[in-house]
Amino acid sequence: MPGRGLAVSFVWLSLTAIVWRYRPLHWVPTHSFTSSIYWTLRSWLWNYPITPDFGIWVVGDTTDRQRFFKEKARTRLIWTFLELYFAQRGYNLYVSSEESTYVVLPARRMIDPRELSYPYAQYCCNDERELEFICSAARVWPARDADGRDVVIKYGVFHSIIFMLFILKGGIDGWSHCVQCDFVTVAEIIRYARAYFETVAFLHENNITHGDILLQNMCMDVLMPQPFLERYYTGYHTSERRYVLIDFEGAEIHTGPGPYSLEFQNSRKRDIYLLADSLGVNLRCIEHVIPRIGRLLDSMMAEDSEVTATTALFRFEEICSGLTMEDLNLAVAAHQFSHGKLQYRQNPPVNQPVLGLN
Ligand SMILES: *[C@@H]1O[C@H](CO)[C@@H](O)[C@H](O)[C@H]1NC(C)=O
């Protein structure tokens, strides 16, 4: 019966028109036409999780708990939607943890980053779960490439074109803080302190200040378990360790000739003060071996201090030059100097301490 066939076609056509009216297809431009068709259809099926509108990442404030968690789940779904897109390009996305709204973990199928070598950071986790990443910002998500390197992907929009920015997570951003690993010998503390005395002297001699020499901006090339609790890791401050100063957002640059601005001079002073304060956390643990170190730090932190980074470095070297091999090999008893006194470990270190020069 041709009439019936016509009626069925008509119903289909109407249904399509209705769907089209309320659920139109939004074209998703990608690198190729077939891929665009695929992603356009997939986006339609998933109810358009990603658009150039920045508003898709807004989760609202935490006071409205119910709404907040609903929105958080929605933004997480965007990353689940994109999982395939990145997988096709060699990046495996981390997966959400069941226990927390914020925590994401490496997926099981990923390459073990232990295989990586220089210039990648040394890996010192026992379990991949220790590398957890806290996604407090909705627009960022970690991933691992086919070689086992971690990256952080950040969503961005520029002239209504969606782009993804990749930041190397195993690179400096993911490096741990120097004080996260325990110093075992006098030599380890001196080597670490020297690196920063030299760095600041170099910067100041080139008319650059850092402005924020805090422990959180002093990192080393080791990937540590996160979050870091009362656990002690030893044997990582070897002679191969690389120490860096990060976050130059507050830096001042003086372009001579001509006198230094007041801001520059104050920033330089602040560098000297904070350098002594930050390094003091460990240097004050070896004051019994090098009593003069305490006086050097105090002179750098005095209100009217005239100590420059170059003289500080010079005096530090002078103080250390008198040390014998025996002094350098001495084990450090205190773990840190904080709250005005020496602090000792609450538990034994997680791994065996390596004594002696390394
Ligand atoms: C730093 O600034 C001073 C004063 O303006 C200038 O004399 C000196 O040449 C500058 N040093 C460098 C390395 O640019």
PDB file of C-alpha atoms in Angstrom, residues 142-304:
ATOM      1  CA  PRO A 142      46.077  16.046  33.591  1.00  0.00           C
ATOM      2  CA  ALA A 143      47.030  13.511  30.943  1.00  0.00           C
ATOM      3  CA  ARG A 144      49.967  11.302  30.061  1.00  0.00           C
ATOM      4  CA  ASP A 145      51.526  10.954  26.646  1.00  0.00           C
ATOM      5  CA  ALA A 146      52.607   7.757  24.938  1.00  0.00           C
ATOM      6  CA  ASP A 147      56.146   8.098  26.327  1.00  0.00           C
ATOM      7  CA  GLY A 148      54.912   8.313  29.914  1.00  0.00           C
ATOM      8  CA  ARG A 149      55.257  12.081  30.324  1.00  0.00           C
ATOM      9  CA  ASP A 150      52.595  13.886  32.268  1.00  0.00           C
ATOM     10  CA  VAL A 151      51.002  17.060  30.947  1.00  0.00           C
ATOM     11  CA  VAL A 152      48.283  19.350  32.160  1.00  0.00           C
ATOM     12  CA  ILE A 153      45.720  20.365  29.558  1.00  0.00           C
ATOM     13  CA  LYS A 154      44.094  23.742  29.914  1.00  0.00           C
ATOM     14  CA  TYR A 155      41.023  24.774  27.981  1.00  0.00           C
ATOM     15  CA  GLY A 156      41.037  28.171  26.337  1.00  0.00           C
ATOM     16  CA  VAL A 157      39.080  30.236  23.829  1.00  0.00           C
ATOM     17  CA  PHE A 158      40.577  32.784  21.492  1.00  0.00           C
ATOM     18  CA  HIS A 159      38.356  34.565  18.947  1.00  0.00           C
ATOM     19  CA  SER A 160      35.726  31.833  19.524  1.00  0.00           C
ATOM     20  CA  ILE A 161      38.248  29.135  18.582  1.00  0.00           C
ATOM     21  CA  ILE A 162      38.622  26.498  21.259  1.00  0.00           C
ATOM     22  CA  PHE A 163      42.173  25.547  22.029  1.00  0.00           C
ATOM     23  CA  MET A 164      43.877  23.277  24.498  1.00  0.00           C
ATOM     24  CA  LEU A 165      47.088  24.391  26.092  1.00  0.00           C
ATOM     25  CA  PHE A 166      49.553  21.724  27.193  1.00  0.00           C
ATOM     26  CA  ILE A 167      51.828  22.276  30.135  1.00  0.00           C
ATOM     27  CA  LEU A 168      54.433  19.677  31.030  1.00  0.00           C
ATOM     28  CA  LYS A 169      53.493  18.397  34.449  1.00  0.00           C
ATOM     29  CA  GLY A 170      56.635  16.363  34.970  1.00  0.00           C
ATOM     30  CA  GLY A 171      58.432  19.563  34.080  1.00  0.00           C
ATOM     31  CA  ILE A 172      59.001  22.315  36.544  1.00  0.00           C
ATOM     32  CA  ASP A 173      55.316  22.696  37.402  1.00  0.00           C
ATOM     33  CA  GLY A 174      55.185  19.190  38.771  1.00  0.00           C
ATOM     34  CA  TRP A 175      58.545  19.241  40.530  1.00  0.00           C
ATOM     35  CA  SER A 176      58.442  18.873  44.258  1.00  0.00           C
ATOM     36  CA  HIS A 177      59.572  21.406  46.805  1.00  0.00           C
ATOM     37  CA  CYS A 178      63.166  21.048  47.982  1.00  0.00           C
ATOM     38  CA  VAL A 179      62.168  20.640  51.608  1.00  0.00           C
ATOM     39  CA  GLN A 180      59.801  17.768  50.771  1.00  0.00           C
ATOM     40  CA  CYS A 181      62.786  15.427  50.852  1.00  0.00           C
ATOM     41  CA  ASP A 182      64.849  15.150  53.977  1.00  0.00           C
ATOM     42  CA  PHE A 183      68.447  16.293  54.158  1.00  0.00           C
ATOM     43  CA  VAL A 184      70.629  13.660  55.722  1.00  0.00           C
ATOM     44  CA  THR A 185      74.129  15.110  55.816  1.00  0.00           C
ATOM     45  CA  VAL A 186      75.728  18.525  56.268  1.00  0.00           C
ATOM     46  CA  ALA A 187      77.008  18.267  52.690  1.00  0.00           C
ATOM     47  CA  GLU A 188      73.485  17.856  51.302  1.00  0.00           C
ATOM     48  CA  ILE A 189      72.281  21.033  52.995  1.00  0.00           C
ATOM     49  CA  ILE A 190      75.319  23.006  51.903  1.00  0.00           C
ATOM     50  CA  ARG A 191      75.016  21.923  48.270  1.00  0.00           C
ATOM     51  CA  TYR A 192      71.343  22.909  48.227  1.00  0.00           C
ATOM     52  CA  ALA A 193      71.948  26.260  49.950  1.00  0.00           C
ATOM     53  CA  ARG A 194      74.866  27.054  47.636  1.00  0.00           C
ATOM     54  CA  ALA A 195      72.637  26.572  44.583  1.00  0.00           C
ATOM     55  CA  TYR A 196      70.292  29.296  45.842  1.00  0.00           C
ATOM     56  CA  PHE A 197      73.014  31.668  47.063  1.00  0.00           C
ATOM     57  CA  GLU A 198      74.549  31.427  43.583  1.00  0.00           C
ATOM     58  CA  THR A 199      71.210  31.855  41.798  1.00  0.00           C
ATOM     59  CA  VAL A 200      70.245  35.000  43.674  1.00  0.00           C
ATOM     60  CA  ALA A 201      73.735  36.491  43.314  1.00  0.00           C
ATOM     61  CA  PHE A 202      73.552  35.825  39.570  1.00  0.00           C
ATOM     62  CA  LEU A 203      70.110  37.430  39.271  1.00  0.00           C
ATOM     63  CA  HIS A 204      71.029  40.525  41.263  1.00  0.00           C
ATOM     64  CA  GLU A 205      74.301  40.983  39.377  1.00  0.00           C
ATOM     65  CA  ASN A 206      72.184  41.052  36.235  1.00  0.00           C
ATOM     66  CA  ASN A 207      69.769  43.584  37.732  1.00  0.00           C
ATOM     67  CA  ILE A 208      66.913  41.115  38.179  1.00  0.00           C
ATOM     68  CA  THR A 209      65.129  40.377  41.424  1.00  0.00           C
ATOM     69  CA  HIS A 210      62.775  37.498  42.146  1.00  0.00           C
ATOM     70  CA  GLY A 211      60.585  39.127  44.764  1.00  0.00           C
ATOM     71  CA  ASP A 212      59.132  35.993  46.306  1.00  0.00           C
ATOM     72  CA  ILE A 213      61.845  33.577  47.430  1.00  0.00           C
ATOM     73  CA  LEU A 214      59.594  31.308  49.460  1.00  0.00           C
ATOM     74  CA  LEU A 215      60.075  27.572  49.987  1.00  0.00           C
ATOM     75  CA  GLN A 216      57.071  26.932  47.754  1.00  0.00           C
ATOM     76  CA  ASN A 217      58.970  28.532  44.856  1.00  0.00           C
ATOM     77  CA  MET A 218      62.097  26.470  45.402  1.00  0.00           C
ATOM     78  CA  CYS A 219      61.745  23.172  43.577  1.00  0.00           C
ATOM     79  CA  MET A 220      63.798  20.177  42.561  1.00  0.00           C
ATOM     80  CA  ASP A 221      63.505  17.559  39.839  1.00  0.00           C
ATOM     81  CA  VAL A 222      61.730  14.859  41.819  1.00  0.00           C
ATOM     82  CA  LEU A 223      58.117  13.720  41.480  1.00  0.00           C
ATOM     83  CA  MET A 224      56.847  13.123  44.993  1.00  0.00           C
ATOM     84  CA  PRO A 225      53.679  11.547  46.310  1.00  0.00           C
ATOM     85  CA  GLN A 226      50.900  14.077  46.721  1.00  0.00           C
ATOM     86  CA  PRO A 227      49.637  15.233  49.115  1.00  0.00           C
ATOM     87  CA  PHE A 228      52.746  15.266  51.221  1.00  0.00           C
ATOM     88  CA  LEU A 229      52.087  14.303  54.812  1.00  0.00           C
ATOM     89  CA  GLU A 230      54.401  13.558  57.721  1.00  0.00           C
ATOM     90  CA  ARG A 231      56.613  11.224  55.717  1.00  0.00           C
ATOM     91  CA  TYR A 232      60.347  11.549  55.242  1.00  0.00           C
ATOM     92  CA  TYR A 233      62.203  10.681  52.069  1.00  0.00           C
ATOM     93  CA  THR A 234      65.970  10.639  52.148  1.00  0.00           C
ATOM     94  CA  GLY A 235      68.700  10.210  49.580  1.00  0.00           C
ATOM     95  CA  TYR A 236      67.341  12.582  46.942  1.00  0.00           C
ATOM     96  CA  HIS A 237      69.697  15.504  47.536  1.00  0.00           C
ATOM     97  CA  THR A 238      72.504  14.011  45.500  1.00  0.00           C
ATOM     98  CA  SER A 239      75.048  15.893  43.418  1.00  0.00           C
ATOM     99  CA  GLU A 240      72.923  15.277  40.291  1.00  0.00           C
ATOM    100  CA  ARG A 241      69.883  16.983  41.782  1.00  0.00           C
ATOM    101  CA  ARG A 242      68.738  20.110  39.985  1.00  0.00           C
ATOM    102  CA  TYR A 243      67.266  22.943  42.007  1.00  0.00           C
ATOM    103  CA  VAL A 244      65.167  25.686  40.476  1.00  0.00           C
ATOM    104  CA  LEU A 245      63.522  28.924  41.416  1.00  0.00           C
ATOM    105  CA  ILE A 246      60.025  29.250  39.970  1.00  0.00           C
ATOM    106  CA  ASP A 247      57.303  31.896  39.772  1.00  0.00           C
ATOM    107  CA  PHE A 248      58.930  35.114  38.600  1.00  0.00           C
ATOM    108  CA  GLU A 249      55.617  36.940  38.608  1.00  0.00           C
ATOM    109  CA  GLY A 250      56.841  39.422  41.217  1.00  0.00           C
ATOM    110  CA  ALA A 251      60.259  39.959  39.615  1.00  0.00           C
ATOM    111  CA  GLU A 252      61.669  43.466  39.081  1.00  0.00           C
ATOM    112  CA  ILE A 253      64.012  44.181  36.212  1.00  0.00           C
ATOM    113  CA  HIS A 254      66.227  47.238  36.228  1.00  0.00           C
ATOM    114  CA  THR A 255      67.310  48.404  32.832  1.00  0.00           C
ATOM    115  CA  GLY A 256      70.334  50.584  33.420  1.00  0.00           C
ATOM    116  CA  PRO A 257      72.188  52.850  33.188  1.00  0.00           C
ATOM    117  CA  GLY A 258      70.839  55.194  35.800  1.00  0.00           C
ATOM    118  CA  PRO A 259      69.868  54.851  39.445  1.00  0.00           C
ATOM    119  CA  TYR A 260      67.888  51.909  40.786  1.00  0.00           C
ATOM    120  CA  SER A 261      64.220  52.600  41.485  1.00  0.00           C
ATOM    121  CA  LEU A 262      62.942  52.340  45.047  1.00  0.00           C
ATOM    122  CA  GLU A 263      60.821  49.309  44.059  1.00  0.00           C
ATOM    123  CA  PHE A 264      63.867  47.550  42.691  1.00  0.00           C
ATOM    124  CA  GLN A 265      65.917  48.249  45.813  1.00  0.00           C
ATOM    125  CA  ASN A 266      63.118  47.056  48.095  1.00  0.00           C
ATOM    126  CA  SER A 267      62.614  43.928  46.021  1.00  0.00           C
ATOM    127  CA  ARG A 268      66.351  43.198  46.251  1.00  0.00           C
ATOM    128  CA  LYS A 269      66.219  43.624  50.022  1.00  0.00           C
ATOM    129  CA  ARG A 270      63.224  41.343  50.221  1.00  0.00           C
ATOM    130  CA  ASP A 271      65.127  38.697  48.227  1.00  0.00           C
ATOM    131  CA  ILE A 272      68.015  38.774  50.713  1.00  0.00           C
ATOM    132  CA  TYR A 273      65.667  38.557  53.671  1.00  0.00           C
ATOM    133  CA  LEU A 274      63.585  35.721  52.243  1.00  0.00           C
ATOM    134  CA  LEU A 275      66.630  33.813  51.000  1.00  0.00           C
ATOM    135  CA  ALA A 276      67.985  33.744  54.568  1.00  0.00           C
ATOM    136  CA  ASP A 277      64.582  32.923  55.989  1.00  0.00           C
ATOM    137  CA  SER A 278      63.880  30.061  53.545  1.00  0.00           C
ATOM    138  CA  LEU A 279      67.377  28.533  53.643  1.00  0.00           C
ATOM    139  CA  GLY A 280      67.468  28.984  57.418  1.00  0.00           C
ATOM    140  CA  VAL A 281      64.876  26.205  57.747  1.00  0.00           C
ATOM    141  CA  ASN A 282      67.670  23.741  56.963  1.00  0.00           C
ATOM    142  CA  LEU A 283      70.867  25.739  57.496  1.00  0.00           C
ATOM    143  CA  ARG A 284      69.987  26.352  61.124  1.00  0.00           C
ATOM    144  CA  CYS A 285      69.969  22.592  61.636  1.00  0.00           C
ATOM    145  CA  ILE A 286      73.742  22.568  61.120  1.00  0.00           C
ATOM    146  CA  GLU A 287      74.617  25.586  63.226  1.00  0.00           C
ATOM    147  CA  HIS A 288      76.331  23.318  65.737  1.00  0.00           C
ATOM    148  CA  VAL A 289      78.772  22.321  62.973  1.00  0.00           C
ATOM    149  CA  ILE A 290      79.111  25.808  61.417  1.00  0.00           C
ATOM    150  CA  PRO A 291      78.247  28.390  64.090  1.00  0.00           C
ATOM    151  CA  ARG A 292      79.003  31.290  61.736  1.00  0.00           C
ATOM    152  CA  ILE A 293      76.130  30.346  59.458  1.00  0.00           C
ATOM    153  CA  GLY A 294      73.618  31.627  62.003  1.00  0.00           C
ATOM    154  CA  ARG A 295      75.327  35.027  62.092  1.00  0.00           C
ATOM    155  CA  LEU A 296      75.335  35.257  58.301  1.00  0.00           C
ATOM    156  CA  LEU A 297      71.602  34.544  58.162  1.00  0.00           C
ATOM    157  CA  ASP A 298      70.887  37.017  60.967  1.00  0.00           C
ATOM    158  CA  SER A 299      72.872  39.734  59.169  1.00  0.00           C
ATOM    159  CA  MET A 300      70.838  39.127  55.999  1.00  0.00           C
ATOM    160  CA  MET A 301      67.579  39.405  57.946  1.00  0.00           C
ATOM    161  CA  ALA A 302      68.472  42.512  59.991  1.00  0.00           C
ATOM    162  CA  GLU A 303      66.186  45.524  59.488  1.00  0.00           C
ATOM    163  CA  ASP A 304      68.998  47.765  58.199  1.00  0.00           C
TER     164      ASP A 304
END
